[in-house]
């Protein structure tokens, strides 16, 4: 739940561009933030706890900057622990998403070698490790490669050199994307933050390193140590939300988008649902896997498939390894996820592949890792979901499951009717006097100490 945003270009307000990028990442949650901008060959570092607010700050002029919104895992929420972190020479600025699991064992030799640490974070270890590796040769990317290979855990990093000429990034499963546009390069941990980049987007795969320059990106497979053709999204990601109007909030906006989405799915997801129903019929076993709300959608799927005569399992991603036979040869794993980056779901997918199962993803982020590794993909088509609580992405999963259930009964049309009727029903709820009742009910619920939601059969999944 943290964010990286970097910019190299021709504008003299790189820091402001990065601040705007960080604001677009705010919806993911964070506790502190920072930006390092290259100004006159040195880093100008701004770091704060709390919200991204620059009203009392004069941002430096310069055409290269790197920023971060932090979700603290190692060390308190303090200015010193906020990213970016600099190396001892002040020549490198680093931002990091993830956890370096072996940080302590890496830190001690670095201290012994004379490095001075200014934070309690695991992240600062990385920048000193890169500085140390640089003693073996001047090339930044070779030093990043050598350092990154020593890290354990799921990590995404971006490093800006104080020349301001390039950003080197590397990932072991933590999302990173790059956009190039007319002599400007943007790097972000979430494509939805790349609002201003009207360009094709390069996705860094797990195990890749990138050298990002203003008009060029080179991508390396870190295991092989050789350059590879980058994975380019076929078209501009439409995962961009218009900014909120005063008084508006994401949850209400995204609930209001649901009727349109249901109608869209009734038309556009019908053929895919039919194909998935056929795959389910032919499978030796069917397992639905998800985490959090996606797990509840999986549970709904289990009831829905059962009512159409197909037995299946619903397993939370984190427990998949305990259920080793949940997907084997001839089996189908249906992996549900909004972001397509949920680690436990991806682990389940790798495991199921290893066991010989076919993986079908129901996923919203069609550029995501899950969408790339699955054998077949049904897109949720929900568009950006900025609200932290799942609204339309959950409904999209339920809607597609409804189509699959209808297809299993050889009556796809009835599923399409259900979706269109539900769209009209939700619309009337949202636009009629019911809206008032819902607001009353919501404030009543908010004032209760305990809430119990009851359901039976598939309603259990909704109640959960
Ligand atoms: N583990 C790092 C820290 O605690 C990065 C956390 C994050 O992903 O924001 O600073």
CSV table of C-alpha atoms and ligand atoms in Angstrom, one decimal:
chain,number,residue,atom,x,y,z
A,1,UNK,CA,0.0,0.0,0.0
A,2,UNK,CA,2.8,2.4,-0.8
A,3,UNK,CA,3.7,4.3,-3.9
A,4,UNK,CA,6.6,5.2,-6.1
A,5,UNK,CA,6.6,8.1,-8.6
A,6,UNK,CA,9.6,9.4,-10.6
A,7,UNK,CA,10.0,11.9,-13.4
A,8,UNK,CA,12.8,12.8,-15.9
A,9,UNK,CA,12.1,15.3,-18.5
A,10,UNK,CA,12.3,18.8,-19.8
A,11,UNK,CA,10.1,20.6,-17.4
A,12,UNK,CA,11.8,22.6,-14.7
A,13,UNK,CA,9.2,21.6,-12.1
A,14,UNK,CA,10.0,17.9,-11.8
A,15,UNK,CA,9.3,17.9,-8.1
A,16,UNK,CA,5.8,19.3,-8.6
A,17,UNK,CA,5.1,16.6,-11.3
A,18,UNK,CA,6.2,14.0,-8.8
A,19,UNK,CA,4.0,15.5,-6.1
A,20,UNK,CA,1.0,15.3,-8.4
A,21,UNK,CA,1.9,11.7,-9.1
A,22,UNK,CA,2.0,11.0,-5.4
A,23,UNK,CA,-1.4,12.5,-5.0
A,24,UNK,CA,-2.8,10.1,-7.5
A,25,UNK,CA,-1.3,7.3,-5.5
A,26,UNK,CA,-2.8,8.6,-2.2
A,27,UNK,CA,-5.9,6.4,-2.5
A,28,UNK,CA,-3.7,3.4,-1.7
A,29,UNK,CA,-3.0,4.7,1.8
A,30,UNK,CA,0.3,5.8,3.4
A,31,UNK,CA,1.7,7.4,6.5
A,32,UNK,CA,4.5,9.6,5.3
A,33,UNK,CA,6.0,10.8,2.0
A,34,UNK,CA,9.0,12.4,0.4
A,35,UNK,CA,10.5,13.7,-2.8
A,36,UNK,CA,14.2,14.1,-3.9
A,37,UNK,CA,14.8,16.5,-6.7
A,38,UNK,CA,18.0,17.1,-8.5
A,39,UNK,CA,18.9,20.8,-8.1
A,40,UNK,CA,22.4,22.0,-9.3
A,41,UNK,CA,23.9,18.6,-9.1
A,42,UNK,CA,22.7,17.9,-5.6
A,43,UNK,CA,19.6,16.4,-4.1
A,44,UNK,CA,17.0,18.7,-2.5
A,45,UNK,CA,15.1,16.4,-0.1
A,46,UNK,CA,11.7,17.0,1.2
A,47,UNK,CA,10.1,14.5,3.6
A,48,UNK,CA,7.1,14.7,5.9
A,49,UNK,CA,4.8,12.6,7.9
A,50,UNK,CA,1.0,12.8,7.2
A,51,UNK,CA,-0.7,13.9,4.0
A,52,UNK,CA,1.1,15.1,0.9
A,53,UNK,CA,0.8,18.9,1.4
A,54,UNK,CA,3.3,21.4,-0.1
A,55,UNK,CA,1.6,24.6,0.9
A,56,UNK,CA,4.4,25.6,3.2
A,57,UNK,CA,7.2,24.2,1.0
A,58,UNK,CA,9.1,25.9,-1.8
A,59,UNK,CA,9.9,23.1,-4.2
A,60,UNK,CA,13.2,23.2,-6.0
A,61,UNK,CA,13.5,23.8,-9.8
A,62,UNK,CA,15.0,20.9,-11.7
A,63,UNK,CA,14.1,18.4,-14.4
A,64,UNK,CA,14.5,15.1,-12.4
A,65,UNK,CA,12.8,14.0,-9.2
A,66,UNK,CA,11.8,10.8,-7.4
A,67,UNK,CA,9.1,10.5,-4.7
A,68,UNK,CA,7.4,7.9,-2.4
A,69,UNK,CA,4.4,7.4,-0.2
A,70,UNK,CA,5.4,5.1,2.6
A,71,UNK,CA,3.5,2.5,4.5
A,72,UNK,CA,5.9,1.8,7.4
A,73,UNK,CA,6.9,-1.8,8.0
A,74,UNK,CA,10.4,-1.3,9.5
A,75,UNK,CA,10.8,1.7,11.8
A,76,UNK,CA,8.3,4.2,13.1
A,77,UNK,CA,6.4,6.8,11.1
A,78,UNK,CA,9.0,9.6,11.2
A,79,UNK,CA,10.6,12.1,8.8
A,80,UNK,CA,13.9,10.2,9.0
A,81,UNK,CA,12.3,6.9,8.1
A,82,UNK,CA,10.3,8.5,5.2
A,83,UNK,CA,11.8,7.8,1.7
A,84,UNK,CA,13.8,8.8,-0.4
A,85,UNK,CA,16.9,7.6,1.4
A,86,UNK,CA,20.4,8.9,0.3
A,87,UNK,CA,23.7,7.0,0.3
A,88,UNK,CA,26.6,8.3,2.3
A,89,UNK,CA,28.0,10.4,-0.6
A,90,UNK,CA,24.6,12.0,-1.3
A,91,UNK,CA,25.0,10.8,-4.9
A,92,UNK,CA,22.0,8.4,-5.0
A,93,UNK,CA,18.4,8.7,-3.8
A,94,UNK,CA,16.4,5.5,-3.4
A,95,UNK,CA,12.7,4.8,-2.9
A,96,UNK,CA,11.5,1.3,-2.0
A,97,UNK,CA,8.2,-0.6,-1.9
A,98,UNK,CA,8.2,-3.9,0.0
A,99,UNK,CA,10.2,-5.6,2.7
A,100,UNK,CA,13.9,-6.7,2.6
A,101,UNK,CA,13.6,-9.9,4.7
A,102,UNK,CA,17.4,-10.2,5.2
A,103,UNK,CA,17.9,-6.5,6.0
A,104,UNK,CA,19.6,-7.0,9.4
A,105,UNK,CA,22.2,-9.4,8.1
A,106,UNK,CA,23.0,-7.0,5.2
A,107,UNK,CA,23.2,-4.0,7.5
A,108,UNK,CA,25.9,-5.2,9.8
A,109,UNK,CA,28.7,-5.6,7.2
A,110,UNK,CA,27.8,-2.3,5.7
A,111,UNK,CA,28.2,-0.6,9.2
A,112,UNK,CA,31.5,-2.4,9.5
A,113,UNK,CA,32.5,-1.1,6.1
A,114,UNK,CA,31.9,2.5,7.4
A,115,UNK,CA,28.4,3.3,6.1
A,116,UNK,CA,26.3,5.6,8.3
A,117,UNK,CA,22.6,4.9,8.6
A,118,UNK,CA,20.1,7.7,9.3
A,119,UNK,CA,16.9,5.6,9.5
A,120,UNK,CA,15.6,2.4,11.0
A,121,UNK,CA,14.2,1.2,7.7
A,122,UNK,CA,15.1,-1.9,5.8
A,123,UNK,CA,15.1,0.3,2.7
A,124,UNK,CA,18.1,2.4,3.6
A,125,UNK,CA,20.2,-0.9,3.6
A,126,UNK,CA,19.6,-1.1,-0.2
A,127,UNK,CA,21.0,2.3,-1.0
A,128,UNK,CA,24.2,1.7,1.0
A,129,UNK,CA,24.5,-1.7,-0.6
A,130,UNK,CA,24.4,-0.2,-4.0
A,131,UNK,CA,27.0,2.4,-2.9
A,132,UNK,CA,29.2,-0.4,-1.7
A,133,UNK,CA,28.8,-2.3,-4.9
A,134,UNK,CA,29.7,0.8,-6.9
A,135,UNK,CA,33.2,0.6,-5.5
A,136,UNK,CA,33.6,-2.4,-7.9
A,137,UNK,CA,32.8,-0.4,-10.9
A,138,UNK,CA,31.2,2.9,-11.9
A,139,UNK,CA,28.1,1.7,-13.7
A,140,UNK,CA,25.0,2.3,-11.6
A,141,UNK,CA,22.9,-0.4,-13.1
A,142,UNK,CA,25.6,-3.1,-12.5
A,143,UNK,CA,25.7,-2.0,-8.8
A,144,UNK,CA,21.9,-2.1,-8.6
A,145,UNK,CA,22.0,-5.6,-10.2
A,146,UNK,CA,24.6,-6.8,-7.7
A,147,UNK,CA,22.8,-5.3,-4.7
A,148,UNK,CA,19.3,-6.4,-5.7
A,149,UNK,CA,20.5,-10.0,-6.2
A,150,UNK,CA,21.3,-10.0,-2.4
A,151,UNK,CA,17.9,-9.0,-1.3
A,152,UNK,CA,15.3,-11.4,-0.1
A,153,UNK,CA,11.6,-10.7,-0.2
A,154,UNK,CA,9.2,-8.9,-2.6
A,155,UNK,CA,10.7,-5.6,-3.4
A,156,UNK,CA,10.4,-2.8,-5.9
A,157,UNK,CA,13.1,0.0,-6.0
A,158,UNK,CA,13.9,3.1,-8.0
A,159,UNK,CA,17.2,5.0,-7.7
A,160,UNK,CA,17.9,8.4,-9.1
A,161,UNK,CA,21.5,9.5,-9.7
A,162,UNK,CA,22.4,13.1,-8.8
A,163,UNK,CA,23.3,13.8,-12.4
A,164,UNK,CA,19.6,13.5,-13.0
A,165,UNK,CA,20.2,11.6,-16.2
A,166,UNK,CA,18.6,8.3,-15.4
A,167,UNK,CA,16.5,6.3,-12.9
A,168,UNK,CA,17.4,2.6,-12.4
A,169,UNK,CA,14.5,0.5,-11.2
A,170,UNK,CA,14.3,-3.2,-10.3
A,171,UNK,CA,11.5,-5.5,-9.1
A,172,UNK,CA,11.0,-8.9,-7.6
A,173,UNK,CA,7.2,-8.9,-7.9
A,174,UNK,CA,6.4,-5.4,-6.7
A,175,UNK,CA,4.6,-3.6,-9.6
A,176,UNK,CA,6.5,-0.9,-11.5
A,177,UNK,CA,5.6,0.7,-14.8
A,178,UNK,CA,7.3,3.2,-17.1
A,179,UNK,CA,5.8,5.6,-19.6
A,180,UNK,CA,7.8,7.6,-22.2
A,181,UNK,CA,6.4,10.6,-24.0
A,182,UNK,CA,8.2,13.2,-26.0
A,183,UNK,CA,11.4,13.3,-24.1
A,184,UNK,CA,9.8,12.7,-20.7
A,185,UNK,CA,9.9,9.6,-18.7
A,186,UNK,CA,7.5,8.7,-15.8
A,187,UNK,CA,7.9,5.8,-13.5
A,188,UNK,CA,5.2,4.6,-11.1
A,189,UNK,CA,4.2,1.7,-9.0
A,190,UNK,CA,0.6,1.9,-10.3
A,191,UNK,CA,-0.4,2.7,-13.9
A,192,UNK,CA,-3.3,4.7,-12.6
A,193,UNK,CA,-0.9,7.3,-11.4
A,194,UNK,CA,0.5,7.9,-15.0
A,195,UNK,CA,-2.3,10.3,-15.8
A,196,UNK,CA,-0.3,12.8,-17.8
A,197,UNK,CA,1.7,10.2,-19.8
A,198,UNK,CA,-0.2,9.9,-23.1
A,199,UNK,CA,2.0,7.0,-24.2
A,200,UNK,CA,2.6,3.3,-24.3
A,201,UNK,CA,3.4,1.8,-21.0
A,202,UNK,CA,6.2,-0.6,-20.2
A,203,UNK,CA,5.6,-3.1,-17.5
A,204,UNK,CA,8.5,-4.4,-15.5
A,205,UNK,CA,8.1,-8.1,-15.0
A,206,UNK,CA,9.2,-10.0,-11.8
A,207,UNK,CA,13.0,-10.2,-11.9
A,208,UNK,CA,13.6,-7.3,-14.3
A,209,UNK,CA,15.8,-4.2,-14.0
A,210,UNK,CA,15.2,-1.1,-16.1
A,211,UNK,CA,17.4,1.9,-17.0
A,212,UNK,CA,15.0,4.7,-17.6
A,213,UNK,CA,16.3,7.7,-19.5
A,214,UNK,CA,14.3,10.6,-20.9
A,215,UNK,CA,13.6,9.0,-24.3
A,216,UNK,CA,14.6,5.4,-23.8
A,217,UNK,CA,14.1,2.4,-21.5
A,218,UNK,CA,16.3,-0.6,-21.5
A,219,UNK,CA,15.2,-3.7,-19.6
A,220,UNK,CA,17.3,-6.5,-18.2
A,221,UNK,CA,16.5,-10.0,-17.0
A,222,UNK,CA,18.3,-10.0,-13.7
A,223,UNK,CA,18.8,-13.7,-13.5
A,224,UNK,CA,20.3,-14.0,-16.9
A,225,UNK,CA,22.0,-10.6,-16.8
A,226,UNK,CA,21.0,-9.9,-20.4
A,227,UNK,CA,18.9,-7.2,-22.1
A,228,UNK,CA,15.3,-8.3,-23.1
A,229,UNK,CA,12.5,-6.9,-25.1
A,230,UNK,CA,10.3,-5.0,-22.7
A,231,UNK,CA,6.7,-5.9,-22.1
A,232,UNK,CA,4.6,-3.0,-23.6
A,233,UNK,CA,0.9,-2.6,-22.9
A,234,UNK,CA,-0.9,-2.7,-26.3
A,235,UNK,CA,-2.7,0.6,-25.7
A,236,UNK,CA,-2.9,3.4,-23.2
A,237,UNK,CA,-4.2,2.1,-19.9
A,238,UNK,CA,-7.6,3.6,-19.4
A,239,UNK,CA,-7.3,3.2,-15.7
A,240,UNK,CA,-7.4,6.9,-15.0
A,241,UNK,CA,-10.1,8.5,-12.8
A,242,UNK,CA,-11.2,12.0,-13.3
A,243,UNK,CA,-10.4,14.0,-10.1
A,244,UNK,CA,-13.1,14.2,-7.5
A,245,UNK,CA,-15.4,17.2,-7.5
A,246,UNK,CA,-15.6,19.1,-4.2
A,247,UNK,CA,-17.7,17.1,-1.7
A,248,UNK,CA,-17.6,13.9,-3.9
A,249,UNK,CA,-15.9,10.8,-2.6
A,250,UNK,CA,-14.7,7.6,-4.4
A,251,UNK,CA,-17.1,5.2,-2.8
A,252,UNK,CA,-20.2,7.0,-3.8
A,253,UNK,CA,-18.9,7.6,-7.3
A,254,UNK,CA,-17.9,4.0,-7.8
A,255,UNK,CA,-21.2,2.7,-6.4
A,256,UNK,CA,-23.0,4.9,-9.0
A,257,UNK,CA,-20.9,3.4,-11.8
A,258,UNK,CA,-22.3,-0.1,-11.1
A,259,UNK,CA,-25.5,-0.1,-13.2
A,260,UNK,CA,-23.5,0.9,-16.3
A,261,UNK,CA,-21.0,-1.9,-15.5
A,262,UNK,CA,-23.6,-4.5,-15.1
A,263,UNK,CA,-25.1,-3.7,-18.5
A,264,UNK,CA,-21.6,-3.7,-20.1
A,265,UNK,CA,-20.8,-7.2,-18.6
A,266,UNK,CA,-24.2,-8.6,-19.7
A,267,UNK,CA,-23.1,-7.8,-23.3
A,268,UNK,CA,-19.4,-8.1,-23.3
A,269,UNK,CA,-18.6,-10.9,-20.9
A,270,UNK,CA,-21.2,-13.3,-22.2
A,271,UNK,CA,-19.1,-15.2,-24.7
A,272,UNK,CA,-16.2,-15.5,-22.2
A,273,UNK,CA,-18.6,-16.8,-19.5
A,274,UNK,CA,-19.9,-19.4,-21.9
A,275,UNK,CA,-16.3,-20.6,-22.6
A,276,UNK,CA,-15.5,-20.7,-18.9
A,277,UNK,CA,-18.7,-22.7,-18.2
A,278,UNK,CA,-17.5,-25.2,-20.7
A,279,UNK,CA,-14.0,-25.4,-19.1
A,280,UNK,CA,-15.7,-26.0,-15.8
A,281,UNK,CA,-17.7,-28.9,-17.2
A,282,UNK,CA,-14.6,-30.5,-18.6
A,283,UNK,CA,-12.5,-30.0,-15.5
A,284,UNK,CA,-11.6,-32.8,-13.1
A,285,UNK,CA,-11.8,-30.3,-10.3
A,286,UNK,CA,-12.6,-26.6,-9.9
A,287,UNK,CA,-11.2,-24.3,-7.3
A,288,UNK,CA,-11.9,-20.6,-6.8
A,289,UNK,CA,-9.2,-18.6,-5.0
A,290,UNK,CA,-9.1,-15.0,-3.8
A,291,UNK,CA,-8.1,-12.8,-0.8
A,292,UNK,CA,-10.3,-10.6,1.2
A,293,UNK,CA,-13.4,-9.5,-0.8
A,294,UNK,CA,-12.2,-11.6,-3.7
A,295,UNK,CA,-12.3,-14.6,-1.4
A,296,UNK,CA,-15.9,-13.8,-0.5
A,297,UNK,CA,-16.7,-13.6,-4.3
A,298,UNK,CA,-15.1,-17.0,-4.5
A,299,UNK,CA,-17.4,-18.4,-1.8
A,300,UNK,CA,-20.3,-16.9,-3.8
A,301,UNK,CA,-19.0,-18.7,-6.8
A,302,UNK,CA,-18.9,-22.0,-4.9
A,303,UNK,CA,-22.6,-21.7,-4.1
A,304,UNK,CA,-23.6,-20.5,-7.5
A,305,UNK,CA,-21.7,-23.4,-9.3
A,306,UNK,CA,-23.2,-25.9,-6.8
A,307,UNK,CA,-26.7,-24.7,-7.7
A,308,UNK,CA,-25.9,-25.3,-11.3
A,309,UNK,CA,-24.8,-28.8,-10.5
A,310,UNK,CA,-21.0,-28.2,-10.4
A,311,UNK,CA,-19.0,-28.9,-7.3
A,312,UNK,CA,-16.0,-26.7,-6.5
A,313,UNK,CA,-13.8,-25.4,-3.7
A,314,UNK,CA,-13.4,-21.9,-2.5
A,315,UNK,CA,-10.0,-21.2,-0.9
A,316,UNK,CA,-8.5,-18.1,0.6
A,317,UNK,CA,-5.2,-17.4,-1.2
A,318,UNK,CA,-3.2,-17.6,2.1
A,319,UNK,CA,-4.4,-21.2,2.7
A,320,UNK,CA,-3.9,-22.6,-0.7
A,321,UNK,CA,-0.7,-24.4,0.2
A,322,UNK,CA,-2.5,-26.4,2.9
A,323,UNK,CA,-4.9,-27.7,0.3
A,324,UNK,CA,-2.4,-29.3,-2.0
A,325,UNK,CA,-4.9,-31.3,-4.0
A,326,UNK,CA,-7.2,-28.2,-4.6
A,327,UNK,CA,-5.9,-28.0,-8.2
A,328,UNK,CA,-4.1,-30.7,-10.1
A,329,UNK,CA,-3.8,-32.0,-13.6
A,330,UNK,CA,-7.1,-31.6,-15.5
A,331,UNK,CA,-8.2,-29.1,-12.8
A,332,UNK,CA,-9.2,-25.5,-13.2
A,333,UNK,CA,-8.2,-22.8,-10.9
A,334,UNK,CA,-10.3,-19.6,-11.0
A,335,UNK,CA,-8.3,-16.8,-9.6
A,336,UNK,CA,-10.2,-13.7,-8.6
A,337,UNK,CA,-8.5,-10.3,-7.9
A,338,UNK,CA,-9.1,-6.6,-8.5
A,339,UNK,CA,-5.4,-5.6,-8.7
A,340,UNK,CA,-4.0,-8.8,-10.1
A,341,UNK,CA,-1.0,-8.3,-7.8
A,342,UNK,CA,-2.2,-10.1,-4.6
A,343,UNK,CA,0.8,-12.2,-3.7
A,344,UNK,CA,-1.1,-15.1,-2.1
A,345,UNK,CA,-3.3,-15.4,-5.2
A,346,UNK,CA,-0.2,-15.3,-7.4
A,347,UNK,CA,1.5,-18.0,-5.3
A,348,UNK,CA,-1.7,-20.1,-5.6
A,349,UNK,CA,-1.5,-19.6,-9.4
A,350,UNK,CA,2.1,-20.7,-9.6
A,351,UNK,CA,1.4,-23.7,-7.4
A,352,UNK,CA,-1.6,-24.7,-9.5
A,353,UNK,CA,0.4,-24.3,-12.8
A,354,UNK,CA,3.1,-26.5,-11.3
A,355,UNK,CA,0.5,-29.1,-10.5
A,356,UNK,CA,-0.7,-29.1,-14.1
A,357,UNK,CA,-4.0,-27.1,-13.6
A,358,UNK,CA,-5.4,-24.5,-16.0
A,359,UNK,CA,-5.7,-21.0,-14.5
A,360,UNK,CA,-8.5,-18.7,-15.4
A,361,UNK,CA,-8.3,-15.2,-14.0
A,362,UNK,CA,-11.2,-12.9,-13.2
A,363,UNK,CA,-9.2,-9.7,-12.8
A,364,UNK,CA,-9.8,-6.0,-13.1
A,365,UNK,CA,-6.3,-4.7,-13.8
A,366,UNK,CA,-5.6,-6.2,-17.2
A,367,UNK,CA,-2.0,-5.2,-17.3
A,368,UNK,CA,-1.3,-7.0,-14.0
A,369,UNK,CA,0.9,-9.9,-13.2
A,370,UNK,CA,-2.2,-12.2,-12.7
A,371,UNK,CA,-3.5,-11.2,-16.2
A,372,UNK,CA,-0.1,-12.1,-17.7
A,373,UNK,CA,0.4,-15.4,-16.0
A,374,UNK,CA,-3.1,-16.8,-16.3
A,375,UNK,CA,-4.0,-19.2,-19.2
A,376,UNK,CA,-7.2,-17.3,-19.8
A,377,UNK,CA,-8.5,-13.9,-18.6
A,378,UNK,CA,-11.9,-12.5,-18.1
A,379,UNK,CA,-11.6,-8.8,-17.4
A,380,UNK,CA,-13.9,-7.4,-14.8
A,381,UNK,CA,-14.1,-4.1,-16.9
A,382,UNK,CA,-14.8,-2.2,-13.7
A,383,UNK,CA,-12.3,0.6,-14.5
A,384,UNK,CA,-10.2,2.2,-11.8
A,385,UNK,CA,-11.3,1.4,-8.3
A,386,UNK,CA,-9.8,4.1,-6.1
A,387,UNK,CA,-12.0,3.5,-3.1
A,388,UNK,CA,-10.1,1.2,-0.7
A,389,UNK,CA,-13.3,-0.9,-0.1
A,390,UNK,CA,-14.3,-3.0,-3.0
A,391,UNK,CA,-17.5,-1.9,-4.6
A,392,UNK,CA,-17.9,-2.3,-8.3
A,393,UNK,CA,-15.0,-4.9,-8.6
A,394,UNK,CA,-16.9,-7.2,-6.2
A,395,UNK,CA,-20.1,-6.7,-8.1
A,396,UNK,CA,-18.3,-7.4,-11.4
A,397,UNK,CA,-17.1,-10.8,-10.0
A,398,UNK,CA,-20.6,-11.7,-8.8
A,399,UNK,CA,-22.0,-10.6,-12.2
A,400,UNK,CA,-19.6,-12.8,-14.2
A,401,UNK,CA,-20.3,-15.7,-11.8
A,402,UNK,CA,-24.0,-15.2,-12.4
A,403,UNK,CA,-23.4,-15.4,-16.2
A,404,UNK,CA,-21.3,-18.6,-15.7
A,405,UNK,CA,-24.0,-20.1,-13.6
A,406,UNK,CA,-26.6,-19.3,-16.2
A,407,UNK,CA,-24.3,-20.7,-18.9
A,408,UNK,CA,-23.9,-24.0,-16.9
A,409,UNK,CA,-27.7,-24.2,-17.0
A,410,UNK,CA,-27.6,-23.7,-20.8
A,411,UNK,CA,-29.5,-20.5,-20.3
A,412,UNK,CA,-27.1,-17.6,-20.7
A,413,UNK,CA,-29.9,-15.2,-21.6
A,414,UNK,CA,-31.4,-15.5,-18.1
A,415,UNK,CA,-28.1,-14.5,-16.6
A,416,UNK,CA,-28.0,-11.5,-18.9
A,417,UNK,CA,-31.5,-10.5,-17.8
A,418,UNK,CA,-30.6,-10.8,-14.2
A,419,UNK,CA,-27.7,-8.4,-14.7
A,420,UNK,CA,-29.8,-5.9,-16.7
A,421,UNK,CA,-32.6,-6.1,-14.1
A,422,UNK,CA,-30.1,-5.6,-11.3
A,423,UNK,CA,-28.7,-2.5,-13.1
A,424,UNK,CA,-32.2,-0.9,-13.3
A,425,UNK,CA,-32.9,-1.8,-9.7
A,426,UNK,CA,-29.6,-0.3,-8.4
A,427,UNK,CA,-30.3,2.8,-10.5
A,428,UNK,CA,-33.7,3.3,-8.9
A,429,UNK,CA,-32.2,2.8,-5.4
A,430,UNK,CA,-29.5,5.4,-6.2
A,431,UNK,CA,-31.8,8.0,-7.6
A,432,UNK,CA,-35.0,7.6,-5.5
A,433,UNK,CA,-36.0,8.1,-1.9
A,434,UNK,CA,-34.1,5.0,-1.1
A,435,UNK,CA,-31.0,7.0,-1.2
A,436,UNK,CA,-32.1,8.7,1.9
A,437,UNK,CA,-32.9,5.4,3.6
A,438,UNK,CA,-29.4,4.1,2.7
A,439,UNK,CA,-27.8,7.2,4.1
A,440,UNK,CA,-29.8,6.8,7.3
A,441,UNK,CA,-29.0,3.1,7.5
A,442,UNK,CA,-25.3,3.8,6.9
A,443,UNK,CA,-25.1,6.4,9.7
A,444,UNK,CA,-27.1,4.1,12.0
A,445,UNK,CA,-24.7,1.2,11.3
A,446,UNK,CA,-21.7,3.5,11.8
A,447,UNK,CA,-22.9,4.3,15.3
A,448,UNK,CA,-23.3,0.7,16.4
A,449,UNK,CA,-20.6,-1.1,18.5
A,450,UNK,CA,-21.4,-4.5,17.0
A,451,UNK,CA,-22.9,-5.4,13.6
A,452,UNK,CA,-24.1,-8.8,12.6
A,453,UNK,CA,-24.8,-9.7,9.0
A,454,UNK,CA,-26.7,-12.9,8.4
A,455,UNK,CA,-27.0,-14.9,5.2
A,456,UNK,CA,-27.6,-18.4,4.1
A,457,UNK,CA,-26.2,-20.1,1.0
A,458,UNK,CA,-24.6,-17.7,-1.4
A,459,UNK,CA,-25.9,-14.7,0.8
A,460,UNK,CA,-23.3,-15.8,3.3
A,461,UNK,CA,-20.6,-14.6,1.0
A,462,UNK,CA,-22.3,-11.2,0.6
A,463,UNK,CA,-22.9,-11.0,4.4
A,464,UNK,CA,-19.2,-11.7,4.9
B,1,LIG,N1,9.8,-1.5,4.3
B,1,LIG,C1,10.0,-0.1,3.9
B,1,LIG,C2,9.8,0.8,5.0
B,1,LIG,O1,9.4,0.4,6.1
B,1,LIG,C3,9.1,0.3,2.7
B,1,LIG,C4,7.6,0.3,3.2
B,1,LIG,C5,6.7,0.6,2.0
B,1,LIG,O2,6.6,-0.3,1.1
B,1,LIG,O3,6.2,1.7,2.0
B,1,LIG,O4,10.2,1.9,5.0
